[in-house]
mmCIF file of C-alpha atoms in Angstrom:
data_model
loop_
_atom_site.group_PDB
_atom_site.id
_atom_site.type_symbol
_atom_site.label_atom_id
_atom_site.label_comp_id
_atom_site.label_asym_id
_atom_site.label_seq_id
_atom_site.Cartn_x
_atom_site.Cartn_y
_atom_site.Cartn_z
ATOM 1 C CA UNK A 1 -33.614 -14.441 -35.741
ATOM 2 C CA UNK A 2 -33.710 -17.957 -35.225
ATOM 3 C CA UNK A 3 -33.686 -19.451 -31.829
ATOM 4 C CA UNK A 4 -30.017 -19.977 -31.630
ATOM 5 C CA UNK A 5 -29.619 -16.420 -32.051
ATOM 6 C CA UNK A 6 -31.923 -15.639 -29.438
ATOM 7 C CA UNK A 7 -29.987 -17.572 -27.208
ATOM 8 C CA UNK A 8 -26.665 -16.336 -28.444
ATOM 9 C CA UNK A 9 -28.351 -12.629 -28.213
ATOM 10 C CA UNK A 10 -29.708 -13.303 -24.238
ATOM 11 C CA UNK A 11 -26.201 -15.053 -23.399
ATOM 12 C CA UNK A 12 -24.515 -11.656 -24.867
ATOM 13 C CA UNK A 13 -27.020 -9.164 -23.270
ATOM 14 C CA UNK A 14 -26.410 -11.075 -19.849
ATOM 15 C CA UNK A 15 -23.005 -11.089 -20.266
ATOM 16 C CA UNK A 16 -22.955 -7.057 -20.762
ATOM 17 C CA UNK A 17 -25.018 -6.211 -17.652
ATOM 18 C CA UNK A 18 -23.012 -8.577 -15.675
ATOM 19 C CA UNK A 19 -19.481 -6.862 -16.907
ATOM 20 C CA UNK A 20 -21.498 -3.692 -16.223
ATOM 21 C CA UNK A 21 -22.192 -4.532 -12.598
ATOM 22 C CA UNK A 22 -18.663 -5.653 -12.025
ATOM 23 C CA UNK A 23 -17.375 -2.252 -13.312
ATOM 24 C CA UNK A 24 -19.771 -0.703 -11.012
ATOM 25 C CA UNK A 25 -18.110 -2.374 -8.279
ATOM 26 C CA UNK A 26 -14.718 -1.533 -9.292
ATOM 27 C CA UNK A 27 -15.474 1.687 -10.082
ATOM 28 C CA UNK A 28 -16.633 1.996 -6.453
ATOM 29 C CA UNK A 29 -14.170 0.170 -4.671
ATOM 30 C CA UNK A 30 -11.505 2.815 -6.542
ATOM 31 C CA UNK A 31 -13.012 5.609 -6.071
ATOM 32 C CA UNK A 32 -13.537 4.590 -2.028
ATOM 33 C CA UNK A 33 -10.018 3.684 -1.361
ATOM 34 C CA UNK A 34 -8.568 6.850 -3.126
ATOM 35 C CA UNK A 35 -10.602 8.981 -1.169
ATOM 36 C CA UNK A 36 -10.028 6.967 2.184
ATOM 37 C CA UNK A 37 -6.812 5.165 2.036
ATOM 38 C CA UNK A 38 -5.484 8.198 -0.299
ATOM 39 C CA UNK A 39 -7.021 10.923 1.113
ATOM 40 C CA UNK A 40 -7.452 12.309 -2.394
ATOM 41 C CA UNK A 41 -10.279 14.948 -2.714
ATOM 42 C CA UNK A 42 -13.156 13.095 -4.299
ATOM 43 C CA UNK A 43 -13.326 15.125 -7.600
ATOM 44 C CA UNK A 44 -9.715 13.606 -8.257
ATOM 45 C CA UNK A 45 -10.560 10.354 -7.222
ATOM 46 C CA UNK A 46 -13.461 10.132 -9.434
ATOM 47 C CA UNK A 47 -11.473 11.173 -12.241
ATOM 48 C CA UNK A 48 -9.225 8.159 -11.662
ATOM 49 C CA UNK A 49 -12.096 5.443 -11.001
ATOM 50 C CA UNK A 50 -13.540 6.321 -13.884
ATOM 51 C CA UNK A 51 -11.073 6.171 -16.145
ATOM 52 C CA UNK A 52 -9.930 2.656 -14.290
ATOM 53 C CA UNK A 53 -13.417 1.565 -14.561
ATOM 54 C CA UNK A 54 -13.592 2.410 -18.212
ATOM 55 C CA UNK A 55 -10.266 0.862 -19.483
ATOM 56 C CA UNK A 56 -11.462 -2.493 -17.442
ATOM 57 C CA UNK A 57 -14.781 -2.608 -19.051
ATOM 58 C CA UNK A 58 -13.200 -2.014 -22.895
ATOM 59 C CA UNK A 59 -10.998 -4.985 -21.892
ATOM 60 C CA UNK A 60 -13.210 -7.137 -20.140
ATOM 61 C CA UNK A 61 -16.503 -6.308 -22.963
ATOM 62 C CA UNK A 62 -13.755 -6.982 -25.468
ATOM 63 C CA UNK A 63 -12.638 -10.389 -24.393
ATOM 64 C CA UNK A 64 -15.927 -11.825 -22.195
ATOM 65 C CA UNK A 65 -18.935 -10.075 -23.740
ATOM 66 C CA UNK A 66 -18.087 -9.958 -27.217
ATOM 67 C CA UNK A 67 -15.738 -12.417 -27.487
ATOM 68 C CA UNK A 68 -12.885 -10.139 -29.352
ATOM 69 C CA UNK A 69 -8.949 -9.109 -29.081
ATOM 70 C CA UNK A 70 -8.782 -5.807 -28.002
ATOM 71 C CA UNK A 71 -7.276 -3.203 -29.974
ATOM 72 C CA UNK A 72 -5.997 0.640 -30.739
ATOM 73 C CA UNK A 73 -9.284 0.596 -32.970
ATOM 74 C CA UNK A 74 -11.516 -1.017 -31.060
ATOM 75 C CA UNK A 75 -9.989 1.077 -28.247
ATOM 76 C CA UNK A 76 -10.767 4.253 -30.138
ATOM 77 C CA UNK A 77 -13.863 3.412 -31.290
ATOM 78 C CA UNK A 78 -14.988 2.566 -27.479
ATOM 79 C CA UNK A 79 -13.764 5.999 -25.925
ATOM 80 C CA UNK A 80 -15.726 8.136 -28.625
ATOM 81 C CA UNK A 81 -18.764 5.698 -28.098
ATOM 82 C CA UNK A 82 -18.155 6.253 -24.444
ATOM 83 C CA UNK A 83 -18.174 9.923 -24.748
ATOM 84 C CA UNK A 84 -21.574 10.145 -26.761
ATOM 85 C CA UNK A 85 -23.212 7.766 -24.267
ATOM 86 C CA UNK A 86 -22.330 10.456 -21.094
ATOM 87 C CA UNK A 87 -23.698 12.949 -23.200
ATOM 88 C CA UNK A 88 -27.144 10.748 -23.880
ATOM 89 C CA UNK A 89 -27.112 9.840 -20.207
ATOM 90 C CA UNK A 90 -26.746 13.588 -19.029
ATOM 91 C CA UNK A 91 -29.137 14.686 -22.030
ATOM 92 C CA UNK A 92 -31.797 12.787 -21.321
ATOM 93 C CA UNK A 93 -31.022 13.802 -17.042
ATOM 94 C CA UNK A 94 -31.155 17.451 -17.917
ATOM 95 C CA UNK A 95 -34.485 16.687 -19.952
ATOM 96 C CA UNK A 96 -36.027 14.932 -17.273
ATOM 97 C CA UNK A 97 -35.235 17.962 -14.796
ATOM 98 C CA UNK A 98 -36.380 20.521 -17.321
ATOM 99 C CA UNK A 99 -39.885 18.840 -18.310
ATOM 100 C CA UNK A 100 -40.143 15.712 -15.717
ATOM 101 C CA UNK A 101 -40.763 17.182 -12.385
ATOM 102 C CA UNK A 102 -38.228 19.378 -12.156
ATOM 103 C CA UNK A 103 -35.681 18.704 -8.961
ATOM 104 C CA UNK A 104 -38.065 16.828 -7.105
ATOM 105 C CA UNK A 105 -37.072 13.671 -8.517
ATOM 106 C CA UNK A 106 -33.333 13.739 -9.824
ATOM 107 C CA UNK A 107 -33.187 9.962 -9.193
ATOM 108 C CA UNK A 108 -35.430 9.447 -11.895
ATOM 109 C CA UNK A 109 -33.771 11.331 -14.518
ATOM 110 C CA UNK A 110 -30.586 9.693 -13.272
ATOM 111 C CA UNK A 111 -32.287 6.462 -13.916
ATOM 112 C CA UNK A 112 -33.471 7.253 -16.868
ATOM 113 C CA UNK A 113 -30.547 8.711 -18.352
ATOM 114 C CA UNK A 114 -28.723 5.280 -17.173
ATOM 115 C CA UNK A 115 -31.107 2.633 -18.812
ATOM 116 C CA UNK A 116 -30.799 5.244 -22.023
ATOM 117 C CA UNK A 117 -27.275 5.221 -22.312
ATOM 118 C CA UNK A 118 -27.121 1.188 -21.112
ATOM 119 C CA UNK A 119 -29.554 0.527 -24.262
ATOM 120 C CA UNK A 120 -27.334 2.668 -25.915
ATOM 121 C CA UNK A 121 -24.156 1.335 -25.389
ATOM 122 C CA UNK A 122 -25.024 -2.080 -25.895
ATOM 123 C CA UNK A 123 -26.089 -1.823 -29.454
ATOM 124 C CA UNK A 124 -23.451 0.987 -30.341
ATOM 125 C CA UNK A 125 -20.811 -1.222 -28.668
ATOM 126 C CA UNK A 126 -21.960 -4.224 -30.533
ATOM 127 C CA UNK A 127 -22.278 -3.283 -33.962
ATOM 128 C CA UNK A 128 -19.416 -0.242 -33.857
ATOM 129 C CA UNK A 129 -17.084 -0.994 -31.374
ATOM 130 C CA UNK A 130 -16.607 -4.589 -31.244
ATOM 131 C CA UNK A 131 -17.676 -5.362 -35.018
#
């Protein structure tokens, strides 16, 4: 890769953790009002952040990270990509309960199982979802 591309990779990878933080924070911010402005039980509420904070980060990965137009493909391919990297990120959870140190630690295995599926969908989203 020639240093251009390492650039161009860096500016891409930066660009993807930041839209990843930002969903975090929407994601958050949903799931708090529902729950407290709402008063929807938390199971529902979840269901609805999530899928909010999942149809914003398709959009905004499509137009700021990978600098694409969004579409019924690319849509596709994202929510299949989306539903192997929960199963990676509670995979490699379960493992790390089974073998780590059992449920002593569950925050490790959750973090873990994040940077997993993060690595994950970065390069699946990338060279699959976004092509």
């Amino acid at each position: 890769m020639k240093r251009g591309g390492v650039k161009k990779e860096v500016d891409q990878v930066s660009r993807f953790l930041l839209v990843g933080c930002l969903i975090f924070i929407v994601d958050g911010l949903v799931l708090f009002t529902l729950i407290n402005a709402f008063s929807l039980p938390p199971l529902v509420s979840r269901i609805v952040s999530c899928s909010v904070a999942l149809m914003a980060a398709f959009y905004l990965h499509a137009r700021f990270t990978f600098l694409v137009s969004p579409s019924r493909g690319t849509l596709f391919r994202y929510l299949v990509s989306q539903s192997l990297s929960a199963g990676l990120n509670f995979s490699v959870y379960a493992v790390w309960l089974v073998y780590g140190y059992s449920y002593q630690a569950p925050l490790i295995g959750l973090t873990i199982g994040s940077i997993s599926a993060t690595i994950f969908n970065y390069f699946v989203n990338k060279y699959f979802v976004y092509r």
